Amino acid sequence: DQQVKQNSPSLSVQEGRISILNCDYTNSMFDYFLWYKKYPAEGPTFLISISSIKDKNEDGRFTVFLNKSAKHLSLHIVPSQPGDSAVYFCAAQPGDDKVIFGPGTSLSVIP
Amino acid sequence: NAGVTQTPKFRILKIGQSMTLQCTQDMNHNYMYWYRQDPGMGLKLIYYSVGAGITDKGEVPNGYNVSRSTTEDFPLRLELAAPSQTSVYFCASIFNSNQPQHFGDGTRLSIL
């Protein structure tokens, strides 16, 4: 039973356009959400996070939106660059010491 | 500052063999985690530790053991390797909860 879902296994976007990666979760007790980026043969690296008390967090080209009523968050990348091509994992922390990861979305930014 | 270091990077084992995946961090982090990632899947938590001498099971602990004798080291032990344990293993650490995890670059393990 997946508690964090990323229903799009892959996404292709033209360079310079917006990339939107989506994530849904099932447990309304989750209170902290994170996005990680992973290149091949490397470990995931932290990208951006959002607390459940906010509905938006921005860091440069990356913005995360949280819709608590829909149990949905999204990551927007504007403008998309070829170096953004990677696998993006959505993750949630339920308030204890663990993190629950989604299956990931592979983003390809086409020059 | 090396961060989280995992060794080895690659290993091939025969069924029934045992091995230890090493993980060390130099950031004085309290919390450490072991995950496995199978193709097309997210990271599944195997074991975690909130401090030296304390370990707890995650989602998929069967077939694995861990120890945490020091703050820096969190080795993962496979006692009787099985083909189902073929995966990429990641170690991660954080200082306190509700912080982003720092990951190592992974160990790719194949069991034949």
Coordinates of C-alpha atoms in Angstrom, one line a residue:
Chain A
D1 CA 0.0 0.0 0.0
Q2 CA 1.8 3.1 -1.3
Q3 CA 1.5 6.0 1.1
V4 CA 3.3 8.4 -1.3
K5 CA 2.5 8.1 -5.0
Q6 CA 4.0 9.6 -8.1
N7 CA 1.8 8.4 -10.8
S8 CA 4.0 9.6 -13.7
P9 CA 7.0 7.4 -14.1
S10 CA 8.5 9.7 -16.7
L11 CA 8.1 13.2 -18.1
S12 CA 9.7 15.0 -21.1
V13 CA 9.9 18.8 -21.3
Q14 CA 11.5 21.2 -23.7
E15 CA 14.4 23.3 -22.4
G16 CA 13.1 26.6 -21.1
R17 CA 9.6 25.4 -20.5
I18 CA 8.0 24.6 -17.1
S19 CA 8.3 21.1 -15.6
I20 CA 5.6 20.0 -13.2
L21 CA 6.1 16.9 -11.2
N22 CA 3.2 15.6 -9.1
C23 CA 2.9 13.7 -5.9
D24 CA -0.1 12.4 -3.9
Y25 CA -0.1 11.1 -0.4
T26 CA -2.7 9.1 1.6
N27 CA -2.0 10.0 5.3
S28 CA -3.3 13.4 6.5
M29 CA -0.9 13.1 9.5
F30 CA 2.2 13.7 7.2
D31 CA 3.6 17.1 8.3
Y32 CA 6.8 17.6 6.3
F33 CA 7.4 16.9 2.6
L34 CA 10.6 16.9 0.6
W35 CA 11.8 16.5 -2.9
Y36 CA 15.0 14.8 -3.8
K37 CA 16.9 14.7 -7.1
K38 CA 18.9 11.7 -8.2
Y39 CA 21.4 11.3 -11.0
P40 CA 22.5 7.8 -12.2
A41 CA 25.2 6.2 -10.0
E42 CA 24.8 8.8 -7.3
G43 CA 22.8 9.0 -4.1
P44 CA 19.7 11.2 -3.9
T45 CA 20.3 14.9 -3.0
F46 CA 17.9 17.2 -1.2
L47 CA 16.2 19.8 -3.4
I48 CA 13.4 21.5 -1.5
S49 CA 11.0 20.9 1.3
I50 CA 7.7 22.3 2.7
S51 CA 6.1 22.1 6.0
S52 CA 2.4 21.4 6.3
I53 CA 1.8 24.9 7.8
K54 CA 2.7 26.4 4.4
D55 CA 1.2 26.0 0.9
K56 CA 4.2 27.2 -1.1
N57 CA 8.0 27.3 -0.8
E58 CA 10.3 28.7 -3.4
D59 CA 14.0 28.3 -4.0
G60 CA 15.3 29.8 -7.2
R61 CA 13.9 28.0 -10.2
F62 CA 12.2 25.4 -7.9
T63 CA 8.8 25.9 -6.2
V64 CA 6.8 23.3 -4.3
F65 CA 3.1 23.7 -3.8
L66 CA 1.1 21.8 -1.1
N67 CA -2.6 21.3 -1.2
K68 CA -3.5 19.7 2.1
S69 CA -7.2 19.2 1.4
A70 CA -6.3 17.2 -1.8
K71 CA -3.3 15.6 -0.2
H72 CA -1.3 16.7 -3.2
L73 CA 2.0 18.4 -3.8
S74 CA 3.8 19.5 -6.9
L75 CA 7.2 20.6 -7.9
H76 CA 7.6 23.3 -10.5
I77 CA 10.9 23.9 -12.3
V78 CA 11.0 27.1 -14.3
P79 CA 12.8 27.4 -16.7
S80 CA 13.8 23.8 -17.2
Q81 CA 17.4 23.1 -18.1
P82 CA 19.1 20.0 -19.5
G83 CA 21.0 19.6 -16.2
D84 CA 17.6 19.1 -14.5
S85 CA 17.3 15.7 -16.2
A86 CA 17.2 13.2 -13.3
V87 CA 14.9 11.1 -11.2
Y88 CA 12.8 13.1 -8.7
F89 CA 11.6 11.5 -5.5
C90 CA 8.8 12.9 -3.4
A91 CA 9.0 12.1 0.2
A92 CA 7.0 12.6 3.4
Q93 CA 7.7 12.5 7.1
P94 CA 4.9 11.4 9.3
G95 CA 6.2 13.1 12.4
D96 CA 8.4 10.3 13.6
D97 CA 11.9 9.4 12.7
K98 CA 11.2 7.8 9.3
V99 CA 10.8 9.1 5.7
I100 CA 8.5 7.5 3.2
F101 CA 9.5 7.9 -0.5
G102 CA 7.5 7.8 -3.6
P103 CA 8.6 5.6 -6.6
G104 CA 10.1 8.6 -8.5
T105 CA 9.5 10.4 -11.8
S106 CA 12.2 10.4 -14.4
L107 CA 12.5 13.9 -16.0
S108 CA 14.1 14.5 -19.3
V109 CA 14.7 18.0 -20.4
I110 CA 15.2 18.2 -24.2
P111 CA 17.6 20.8 -25.5
Chain B
N1 CA 34.2 17.0 4.6
A2 CA 33.3 13.6 3.1
G3 CA 29.7 13.4 4.2
V4 CA 28.3 9.9 4.0
T5 CA 30.7 7.3 2.6
Q6 CA 29.6 3.8 1.5
T7 CA 31.8 0.9 0.6
P8 CA 32.0 -1.1 -1.6
K9 CA 30.4 0.6 -4.6
F10 CA 29.8 -2.8 -6.4
R11 CA 29.7 -6.4 -5.2
I12 CA 28.7 -9.7 -6.7
L13 CA 27.8 -12.4 -4.2
K14 CA 26.8 -16.0 -4.5
I15 CA 23.6 -17.3 -3.0
G16 CA 24.2 -18.1 0.7
Q17 CA 27.3 -16.0 1.1
S18 CA 27.4 -13.2 3.7
M19 CA 28.8 -9.7 3.6
T20 CA 28.7 -6.4 5.3
L21 CA 27.9 -3.1 3.6
Q22 CA 29.8 -0.3 5.3
C23 CA 28.5 3.2 6.0
T24 CA 30.3 6.0 7.8
Q25 CA 29.5 9.7 8.2
D26 CA 31.7 12.5 9.5
M27 CA 29.0 15.1 10.2
N28 CA 28.2 14.0 13.8
H29 CA 24.7 13.1 12.8
N30 CA 22.6 11.2 15.3
Y31 CA 20.2 9.5 12.9
M32 CA 21.3 7.0 10.2
Y33 CA 19.3 4.9 7.8
W34 CA 19.6 2.0 5.3
Y35 CA 17.4 1.9 2.2
R36 CA 17.2 -0.4 -0.7
Q37 CA 16.1 0.7 -4.2
D38 CA 14.7 -1.8 -6.7
P39 CA 14.1 -0.8 -10.3
G40 CA 11.1 1.4 -10.8
M41 CA 10.6 1.6 -7.0
G42 CA 11.2 4.2 -4.4
L43 CA 13.5 3.8 -1.5
K44 CA 12.4 1.2 1.0
L45 CA 13.6 1.6 4.6
I46 CA 15.5 -1.5 5.9
Y47 CA 16.8 -0.4 9.3
Y48 CA 17.4 2.9 11.1
S49 CA 19.2 4.2 14.1
V50 CA 18.5 7.3 16.2
G51 CA 21.8 7.1 18.1
A52 CA 24.7 4.9 19.1
G53 CA 23.4 1.7 20.6
I54 CA 19.9 2.1 19.3
T55 CA 18.5 0.4 16.1
D56 CA 15.0 -0.2 14.8
K57 CA 13.4 -2.1 12.0
G58 CA 12.0 -0.4 8.9
E59 CA 9.7 -1.6 6.3
V60 CA 11.8 -4.5 4.8
P61 CA 14.2 -5.7 7.6
N62 CA 14.0 -9.5 6.9
G63 CA 17.4 -11.0 5.9
Y64 CA 19.4 -8.0 7.3
N65 CA 21.0 -7.0 10.5
V66 CA 22.6 -3.8 11.7
S67 CA 24.6 -2.4 14.6
R68 CA 25.4 1.1 15.7
S69 CA 28.4 1.0 18.1
T70 CA 29.6 4.5 17.2
T71 CA 27.9 7.7 16.0
E72 CA 29.9 7.5 12.8
D73 CA 29.3 3.9 11.6
F74 CA 26.2 2.0 10.7
P75 CA 27.1 -1.3 8.9
L76 CA 24.4 -3.4 7.3
R77 CA 24.9 -7.2 7.4
L78 CA 23.5 -9.8 5.0
E79 CA 23.9 -13.2 6.6
L80 CA 22.6 -15.6 3.9
A81 CA 22.5 -13.8 0.6
A82 CA 19.4 -14.5 -1.6
P83 CA 18.6 -13.3 -5.2
S84 CA 15.8 -11.2 -3.8
Q85 CA 18.4 -9.0 -2.1
T86 CA 19.8 -7.9 -5.5
S87 CA 19.4 -4.2 -5.3
V88 CA 21.1 -0.8 -4.8
Y89 CA 21.6 0.0 -1.1
F90 CA 21.7 3.6 0.1
C91 CA 22.8 4.8 3.5
A92 CA 21.7 8.2 4.8
S93 CA 22.1 10.4 7.9
I94 CA 20.6 13.5 9.5
F95 CA 21.4 15.4 12.7
N96 CA 17.8 15.5 14.0
S97 CA 14.4 14.5 12.7
N98 CA 12.5 16.8 10.2
Q99 CA 15.7 17.6 8.4
P100 CA 16.7 16.6 4.9
Q101 CA 18.7 13.4 4.7
H102 CA 22.3 13.2 3.4
F103 CA 22.8 10.1 1.2
G104 CA 25.9 8.1 0.2
D105 CA 26.4 7.2 -3.4
G106 CA 25.1 3.6 -2.9
T107 CA 26.3 0.1 -3.1
R108 CA 25.1 -2.0 -6.1
L109 CA 24.8 -5.6 -5.0
S110 CA 24.1 -8.5 -7.3
I111 CA 23.4 -12.0 -5.9
L112 CA 23.7 -14.9 -8.4

